[in-house]
Short mmCIF file of C-alpha atoms in Angstrom, two decimals:
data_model
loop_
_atom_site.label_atom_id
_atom_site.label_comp_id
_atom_site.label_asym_id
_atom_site.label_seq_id
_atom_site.Cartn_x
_atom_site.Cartn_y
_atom_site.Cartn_z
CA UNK A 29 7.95 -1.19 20.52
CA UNK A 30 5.88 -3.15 18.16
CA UNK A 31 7.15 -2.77 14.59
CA UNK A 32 6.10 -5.00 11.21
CA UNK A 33 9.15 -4.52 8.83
CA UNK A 34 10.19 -7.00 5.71
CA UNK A 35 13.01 -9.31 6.37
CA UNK A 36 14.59 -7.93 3.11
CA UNK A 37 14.31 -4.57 1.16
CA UNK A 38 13.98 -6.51 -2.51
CA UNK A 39 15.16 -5.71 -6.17
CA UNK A 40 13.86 -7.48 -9.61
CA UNK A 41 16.16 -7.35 -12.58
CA UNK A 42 15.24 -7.95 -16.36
CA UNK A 43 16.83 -6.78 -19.28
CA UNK A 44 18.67 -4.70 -17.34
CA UNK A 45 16.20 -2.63 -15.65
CA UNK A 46 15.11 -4.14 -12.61
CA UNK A 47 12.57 -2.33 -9.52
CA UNK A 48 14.77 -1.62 -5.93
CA UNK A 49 11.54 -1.87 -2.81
CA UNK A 50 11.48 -1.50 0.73
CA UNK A 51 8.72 -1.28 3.01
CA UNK A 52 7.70 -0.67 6.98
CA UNK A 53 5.92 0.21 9.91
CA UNK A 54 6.17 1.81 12.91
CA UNK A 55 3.84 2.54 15.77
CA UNK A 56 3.04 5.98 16.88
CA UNK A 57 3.70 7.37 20.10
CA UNK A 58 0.08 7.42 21.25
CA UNK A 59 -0.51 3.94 20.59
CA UNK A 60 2.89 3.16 22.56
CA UNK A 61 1.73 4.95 25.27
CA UNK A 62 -1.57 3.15 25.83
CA UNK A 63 -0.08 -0.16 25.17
CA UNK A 64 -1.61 -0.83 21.89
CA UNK A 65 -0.48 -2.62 18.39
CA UNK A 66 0.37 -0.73 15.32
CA UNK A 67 -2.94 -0.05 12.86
CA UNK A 68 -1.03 0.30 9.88
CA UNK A 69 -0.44 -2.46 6.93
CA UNK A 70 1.38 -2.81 3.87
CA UNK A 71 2.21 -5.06 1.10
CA UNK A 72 4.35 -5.28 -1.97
CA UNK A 73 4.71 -7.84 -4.78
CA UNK A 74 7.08 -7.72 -8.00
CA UNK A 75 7.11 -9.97 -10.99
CA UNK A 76 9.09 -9.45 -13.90
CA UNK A 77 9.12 -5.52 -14.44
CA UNK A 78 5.55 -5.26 -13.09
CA UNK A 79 4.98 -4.63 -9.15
CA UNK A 80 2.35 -3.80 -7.31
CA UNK A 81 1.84 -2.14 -3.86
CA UNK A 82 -0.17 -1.14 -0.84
CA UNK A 83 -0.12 0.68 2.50
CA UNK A 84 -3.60 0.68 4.53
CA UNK A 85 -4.06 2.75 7.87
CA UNK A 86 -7.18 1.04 10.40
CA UNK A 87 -9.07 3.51 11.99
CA UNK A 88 -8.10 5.10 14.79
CA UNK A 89 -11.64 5.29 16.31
CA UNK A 90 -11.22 1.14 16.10
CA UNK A 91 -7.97 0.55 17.23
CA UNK A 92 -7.07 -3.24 17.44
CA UNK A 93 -9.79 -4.26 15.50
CA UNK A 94 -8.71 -1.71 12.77
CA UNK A 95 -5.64 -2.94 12.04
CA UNK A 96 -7.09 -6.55 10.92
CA UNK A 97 -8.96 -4.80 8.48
CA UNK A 98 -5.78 -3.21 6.80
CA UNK A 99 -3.86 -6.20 6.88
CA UNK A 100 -6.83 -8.11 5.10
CA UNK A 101 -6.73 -5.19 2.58
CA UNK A 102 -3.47 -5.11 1.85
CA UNK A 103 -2.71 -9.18 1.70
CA UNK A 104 -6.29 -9.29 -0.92
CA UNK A 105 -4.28 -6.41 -2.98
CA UNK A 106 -1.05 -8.46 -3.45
CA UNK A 107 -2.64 -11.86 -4.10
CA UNK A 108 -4.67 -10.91 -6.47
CA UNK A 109 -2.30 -8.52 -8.61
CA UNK A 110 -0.04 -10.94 -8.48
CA UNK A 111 -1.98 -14.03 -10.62
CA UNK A 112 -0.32 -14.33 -13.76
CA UNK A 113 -3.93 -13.61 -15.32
CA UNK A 114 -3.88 -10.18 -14.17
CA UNK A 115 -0.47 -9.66 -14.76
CA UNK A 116 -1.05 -10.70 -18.39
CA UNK A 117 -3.98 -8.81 -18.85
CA UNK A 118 -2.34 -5.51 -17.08
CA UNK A 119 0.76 -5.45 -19.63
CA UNK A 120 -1.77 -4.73 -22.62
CA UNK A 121 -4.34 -2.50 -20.99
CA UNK A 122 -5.26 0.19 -21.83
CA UNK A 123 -5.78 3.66 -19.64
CA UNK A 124 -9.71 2.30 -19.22
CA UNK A 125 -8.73 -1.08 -18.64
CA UNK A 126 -6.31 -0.16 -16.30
CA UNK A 127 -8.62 2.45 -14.42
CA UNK A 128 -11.27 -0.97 -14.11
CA UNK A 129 -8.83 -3.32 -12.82
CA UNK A 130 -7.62 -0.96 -10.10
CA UNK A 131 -11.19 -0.89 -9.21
CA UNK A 132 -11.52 -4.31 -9.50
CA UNK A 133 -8.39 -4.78 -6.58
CA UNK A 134 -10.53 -2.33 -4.54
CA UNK A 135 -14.26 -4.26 -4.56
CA UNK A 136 -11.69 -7.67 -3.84
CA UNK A 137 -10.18 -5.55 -1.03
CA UNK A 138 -13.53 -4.99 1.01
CA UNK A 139 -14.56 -8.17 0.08
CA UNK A 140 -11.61 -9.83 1.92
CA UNK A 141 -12.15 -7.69 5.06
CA UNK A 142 -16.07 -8.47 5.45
CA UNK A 143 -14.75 -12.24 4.85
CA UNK A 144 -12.04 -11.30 7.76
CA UNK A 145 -15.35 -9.53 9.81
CA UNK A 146 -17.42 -12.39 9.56
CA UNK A 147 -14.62 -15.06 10.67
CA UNK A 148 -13.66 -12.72 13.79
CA UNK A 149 -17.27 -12.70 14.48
CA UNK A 150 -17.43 -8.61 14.03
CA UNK A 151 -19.16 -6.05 12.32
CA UNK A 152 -17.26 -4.94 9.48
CA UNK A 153 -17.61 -1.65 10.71
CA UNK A 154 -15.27 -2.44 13.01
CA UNK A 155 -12.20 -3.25 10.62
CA UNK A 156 -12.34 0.24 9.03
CA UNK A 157 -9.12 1.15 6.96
CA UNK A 158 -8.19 3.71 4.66
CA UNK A 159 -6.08 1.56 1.37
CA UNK A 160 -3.78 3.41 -0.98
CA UNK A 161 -2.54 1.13 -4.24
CA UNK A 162 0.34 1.86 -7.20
CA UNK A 163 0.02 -0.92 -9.75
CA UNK A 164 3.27 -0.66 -12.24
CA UNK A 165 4.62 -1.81 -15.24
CA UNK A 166 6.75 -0.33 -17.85
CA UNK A 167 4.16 1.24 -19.64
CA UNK A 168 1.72 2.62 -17.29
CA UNK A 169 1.70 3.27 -13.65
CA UNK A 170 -1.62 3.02 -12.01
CA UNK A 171 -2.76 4.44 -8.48
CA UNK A 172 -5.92 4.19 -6.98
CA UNK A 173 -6.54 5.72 -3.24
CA UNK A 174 -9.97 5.17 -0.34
CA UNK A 175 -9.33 7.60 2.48
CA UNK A 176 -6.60 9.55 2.95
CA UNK A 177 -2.73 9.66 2.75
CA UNK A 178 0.13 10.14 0.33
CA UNK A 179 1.15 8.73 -3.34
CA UNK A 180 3.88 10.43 -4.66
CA UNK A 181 5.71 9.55 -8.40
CA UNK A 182 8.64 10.55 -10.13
CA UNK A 183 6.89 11.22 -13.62
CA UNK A 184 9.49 11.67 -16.36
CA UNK A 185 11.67 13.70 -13.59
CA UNK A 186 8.77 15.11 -12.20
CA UNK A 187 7.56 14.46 -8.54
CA UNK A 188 3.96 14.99 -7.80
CA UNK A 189 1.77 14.01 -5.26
CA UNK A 190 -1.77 12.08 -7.03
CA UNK A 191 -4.99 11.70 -5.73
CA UNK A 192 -4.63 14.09 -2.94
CA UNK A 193 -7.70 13.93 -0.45
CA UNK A 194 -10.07 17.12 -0.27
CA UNK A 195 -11.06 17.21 3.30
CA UNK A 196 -14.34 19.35 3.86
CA UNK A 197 -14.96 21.35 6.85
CA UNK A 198 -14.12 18.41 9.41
CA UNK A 199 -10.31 18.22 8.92
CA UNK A 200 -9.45 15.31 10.44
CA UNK A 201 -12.07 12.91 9.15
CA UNK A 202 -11.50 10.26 6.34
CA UNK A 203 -13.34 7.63 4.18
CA UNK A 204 -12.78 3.68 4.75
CA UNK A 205 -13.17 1.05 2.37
CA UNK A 206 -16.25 0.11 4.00
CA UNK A 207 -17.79 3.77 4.39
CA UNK A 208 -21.12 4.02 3.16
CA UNK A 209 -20.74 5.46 -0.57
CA UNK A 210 -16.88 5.32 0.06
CA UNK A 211 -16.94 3.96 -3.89
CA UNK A 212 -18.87 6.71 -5.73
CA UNK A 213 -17.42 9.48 -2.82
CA UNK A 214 -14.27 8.81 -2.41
CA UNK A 215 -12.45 6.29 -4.84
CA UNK A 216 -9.94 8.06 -6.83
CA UNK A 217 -7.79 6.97 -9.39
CA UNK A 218 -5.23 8.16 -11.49
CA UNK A 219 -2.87 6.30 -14.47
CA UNK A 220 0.42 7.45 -15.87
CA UNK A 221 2.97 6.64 -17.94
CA UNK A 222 6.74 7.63 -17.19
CA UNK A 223 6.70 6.79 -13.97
CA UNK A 224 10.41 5.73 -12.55
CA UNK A 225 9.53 5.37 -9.11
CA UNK A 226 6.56 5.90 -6.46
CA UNK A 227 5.83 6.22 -2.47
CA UNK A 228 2.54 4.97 -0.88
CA UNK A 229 2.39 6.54 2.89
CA UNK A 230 -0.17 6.20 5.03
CA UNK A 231 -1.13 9.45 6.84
CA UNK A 232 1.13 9.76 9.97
CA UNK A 233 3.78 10.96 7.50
CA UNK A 234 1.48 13.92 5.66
CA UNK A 235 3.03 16.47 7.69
CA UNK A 236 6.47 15.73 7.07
CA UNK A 237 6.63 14.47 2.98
CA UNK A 238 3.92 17.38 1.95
CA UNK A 239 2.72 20.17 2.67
CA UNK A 240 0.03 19.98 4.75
CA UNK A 241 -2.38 22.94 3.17
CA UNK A 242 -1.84 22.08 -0.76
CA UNK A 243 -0.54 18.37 -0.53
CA UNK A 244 2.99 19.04 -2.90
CA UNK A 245 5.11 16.69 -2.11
CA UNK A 246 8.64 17.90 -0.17
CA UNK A 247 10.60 16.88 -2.91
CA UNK A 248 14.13 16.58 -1.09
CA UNK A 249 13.07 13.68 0.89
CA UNK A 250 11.61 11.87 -2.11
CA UNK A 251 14.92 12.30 -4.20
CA UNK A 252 16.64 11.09 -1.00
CA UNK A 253 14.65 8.21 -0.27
CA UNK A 254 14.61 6.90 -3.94
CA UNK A 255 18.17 7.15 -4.10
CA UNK A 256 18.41 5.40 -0.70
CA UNK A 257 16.48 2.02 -2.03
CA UNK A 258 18.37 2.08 -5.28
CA UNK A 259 21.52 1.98 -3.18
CA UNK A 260 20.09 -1.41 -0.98
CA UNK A 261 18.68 0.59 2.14
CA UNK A 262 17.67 -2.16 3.92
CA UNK A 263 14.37 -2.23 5.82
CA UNK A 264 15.57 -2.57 9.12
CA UNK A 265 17.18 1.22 8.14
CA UNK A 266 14.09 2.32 6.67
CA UNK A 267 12.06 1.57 9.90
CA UNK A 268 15.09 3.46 12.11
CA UNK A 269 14.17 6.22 9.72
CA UNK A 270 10.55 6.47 10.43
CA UNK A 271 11.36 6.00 14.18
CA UNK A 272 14.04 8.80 14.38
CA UNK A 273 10.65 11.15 12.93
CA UNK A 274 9.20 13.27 15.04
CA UNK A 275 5.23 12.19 15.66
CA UNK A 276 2.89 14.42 14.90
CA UNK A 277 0.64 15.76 17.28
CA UNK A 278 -1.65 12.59 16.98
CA UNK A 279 0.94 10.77 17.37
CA UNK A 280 -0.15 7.97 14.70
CA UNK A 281 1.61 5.27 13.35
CA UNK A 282 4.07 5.59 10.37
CA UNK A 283 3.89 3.41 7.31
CA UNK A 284 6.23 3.88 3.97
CA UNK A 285 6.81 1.86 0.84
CA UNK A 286 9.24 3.03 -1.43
CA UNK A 287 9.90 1.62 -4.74
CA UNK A 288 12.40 2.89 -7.78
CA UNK A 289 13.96 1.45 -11.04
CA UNK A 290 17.14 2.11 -12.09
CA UNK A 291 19.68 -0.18 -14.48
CA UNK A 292 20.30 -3.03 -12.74
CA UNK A 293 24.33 -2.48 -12.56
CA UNK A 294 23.66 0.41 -10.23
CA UNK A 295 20.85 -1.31 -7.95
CA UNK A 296 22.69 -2.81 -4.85
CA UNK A 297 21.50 -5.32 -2.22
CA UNK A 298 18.20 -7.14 -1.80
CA UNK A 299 17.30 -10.89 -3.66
CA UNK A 300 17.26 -10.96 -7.54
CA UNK A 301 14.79 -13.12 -8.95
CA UNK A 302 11.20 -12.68 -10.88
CA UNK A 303 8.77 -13.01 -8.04
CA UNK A 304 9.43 -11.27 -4.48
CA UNK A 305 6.38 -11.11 -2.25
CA UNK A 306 7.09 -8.96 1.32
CA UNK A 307 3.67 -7.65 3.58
CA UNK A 308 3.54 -6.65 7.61
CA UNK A 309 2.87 -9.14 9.76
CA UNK A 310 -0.59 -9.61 10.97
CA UNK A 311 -2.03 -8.30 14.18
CA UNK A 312 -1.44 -11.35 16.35
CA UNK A 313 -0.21 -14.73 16.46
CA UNK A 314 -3.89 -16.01 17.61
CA UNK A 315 -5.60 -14.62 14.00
CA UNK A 316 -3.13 -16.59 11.50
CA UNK A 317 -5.52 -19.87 11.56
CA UNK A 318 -8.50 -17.01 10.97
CA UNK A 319 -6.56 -14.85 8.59
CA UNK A 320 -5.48 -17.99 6.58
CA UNK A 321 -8.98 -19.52 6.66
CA UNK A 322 -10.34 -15.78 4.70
CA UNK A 323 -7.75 -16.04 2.21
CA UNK A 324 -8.24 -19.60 0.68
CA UNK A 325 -10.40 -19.67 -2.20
CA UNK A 326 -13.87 -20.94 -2.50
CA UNK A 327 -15.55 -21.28 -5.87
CA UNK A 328 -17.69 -18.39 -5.66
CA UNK A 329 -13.96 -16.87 -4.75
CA UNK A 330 -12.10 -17.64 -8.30
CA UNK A 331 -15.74 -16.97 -10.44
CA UNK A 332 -14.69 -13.37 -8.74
CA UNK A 333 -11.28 -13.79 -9.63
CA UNK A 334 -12.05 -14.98 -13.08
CA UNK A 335 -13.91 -11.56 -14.22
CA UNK A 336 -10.49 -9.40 -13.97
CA UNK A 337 -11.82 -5.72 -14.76
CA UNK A 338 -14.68 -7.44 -17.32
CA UNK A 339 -17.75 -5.92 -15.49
#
């Protein structure tokens, strides 16, 4: 079975408040059963009391191909939240601000995977990937979603499922970051404040977190899981979890990040320290030199980099 778990679930302390966060994948039953990799990515990054996070699901219609395109996504996500310039800037945002950063992770996002396109010598087309972000802090908790799948926060006790996907008449289609109009269509964001802790899954968990026909979240295994983390689930138990759930009838792959604060006396397990970086491996050993060669930056790269949400 091909899985991409962290080594380490990971918790950041400060001032006594610290963020518990534990990611993985699994692969579906169908892809098992025709010998193929996992589609799904994910990434996570924390830094002081402000973490970021992503899960992205490849297209199905793609498969292989796909699942470069989420791991470029999700990698572009983390390294870019993560410079200290953004970091900075997101502490005194405001709502707006915050709204045009998120965006800002998003345009980097498919701008990584046509970089990854070009350097596998593909059409972009064929790297298609839904990508579902939370961007944290103390103050506000932003969340910004292409495509389907499920965001779910705890806000101020509260747990609600944000940015739910209206599917038209064809049920089981989505938008990708590199769908034509998938930015003016289908780009949805939504920033809080009170959020305690938040889920990014990609869609082979819908049916059994939410309900399927209004998208509220099944609150019981949210409590659970949050609870879980705080008490140093490890990720090696969080991908027996999603293995030990029944597929569903698509049998698609299963991808969950889970991340929760709590006082830090109560948070067990994991590393402490200010910076903890954790993301699925990438598809295969052979694209490293490729993936590696997309992500170093070029001048025209850091002007990008440089603009933060300043449009």
């Amino acid at each position: 079975m091909d899985e991409r778990v962290t080594t380490a679930c990971r918790d950041d302390r400060q001032d006594g408040i610290g963020w518990a966060v534990c990611g993985a994948s699994v692969t579906g039953r169908e892809h098992e059963r025709r010998g193929l990799g996992c589609d799904d990515a994910y990434s996570y990054g924390v830094a002081g009391d402000f973490i970021v996070a992503a899960v992205a699901d490849g297209a199905g219609s793609v498969t292989g191909t796909s699942a470069w395109g989420a791991h470029a996504a999700c990698r572009s996500v983390l390294d870019n939240a993560l410079q200290s310039g953004f970091v900075d800037d997101y502490r005194t945002a405001t709502p707006v601000q915050a709204e045009q950063m998120l965006r800002w992770l998003f345009d980097e996002a498919l701008h990584r995977v046509t970089g990854q396109a070009e350097a596998l010598g593909l059409d972009a087309v064929l790297l298609s990937t839904t990508l579902s972000v939370a961007v944290v802090d103390r103050r506000l908790a932003s969340f910004g979603q292409i495509g389907d799948g499920v965001i779910a926060a705890d806000v101020d006790g509260r747990i609600e499922t944000l940015l739910v996907e209206r599917k038209d008449e064809y049920a089981n289609t989505t938008s990708f970051l590199q769908s034509e109009r998938a930015f003016e269509d289908s780009f949805r964001v939504s920033v809080r404040s009170g959020v305690t802790a938040f889920a990014l899954s990609t869609d082979g968990m819908s049916y059994k977190i939410t309900n399927i026909a209004t998208g509220e979240p099944y609150e019981p295994f949210f409590r659970g899981s949050w609870q879980h983390v705080r008490a140093g689930t490890g990720a090696d138990q969080l991908a027996a979890l999603l293995r030990g759930i029944a597929d569903d009838q698509t049998g698609d792959d299963k991808t969950l990040v889970l991340a929760a604060t709590g006082p830090s006396s109560i948070l067990a397990g994991g590393s402490i320290g200010p910076y903890r970086v954790e993301w699925s491996e990438p598809p295969s050993q052979d694209g490293e030199l490729t993936m590696a060669a997309v992500q170093s930056d070029s001048p025209s790269q850091s002007g990008r980099r440089r603009r933060w949400w300043r449009r």
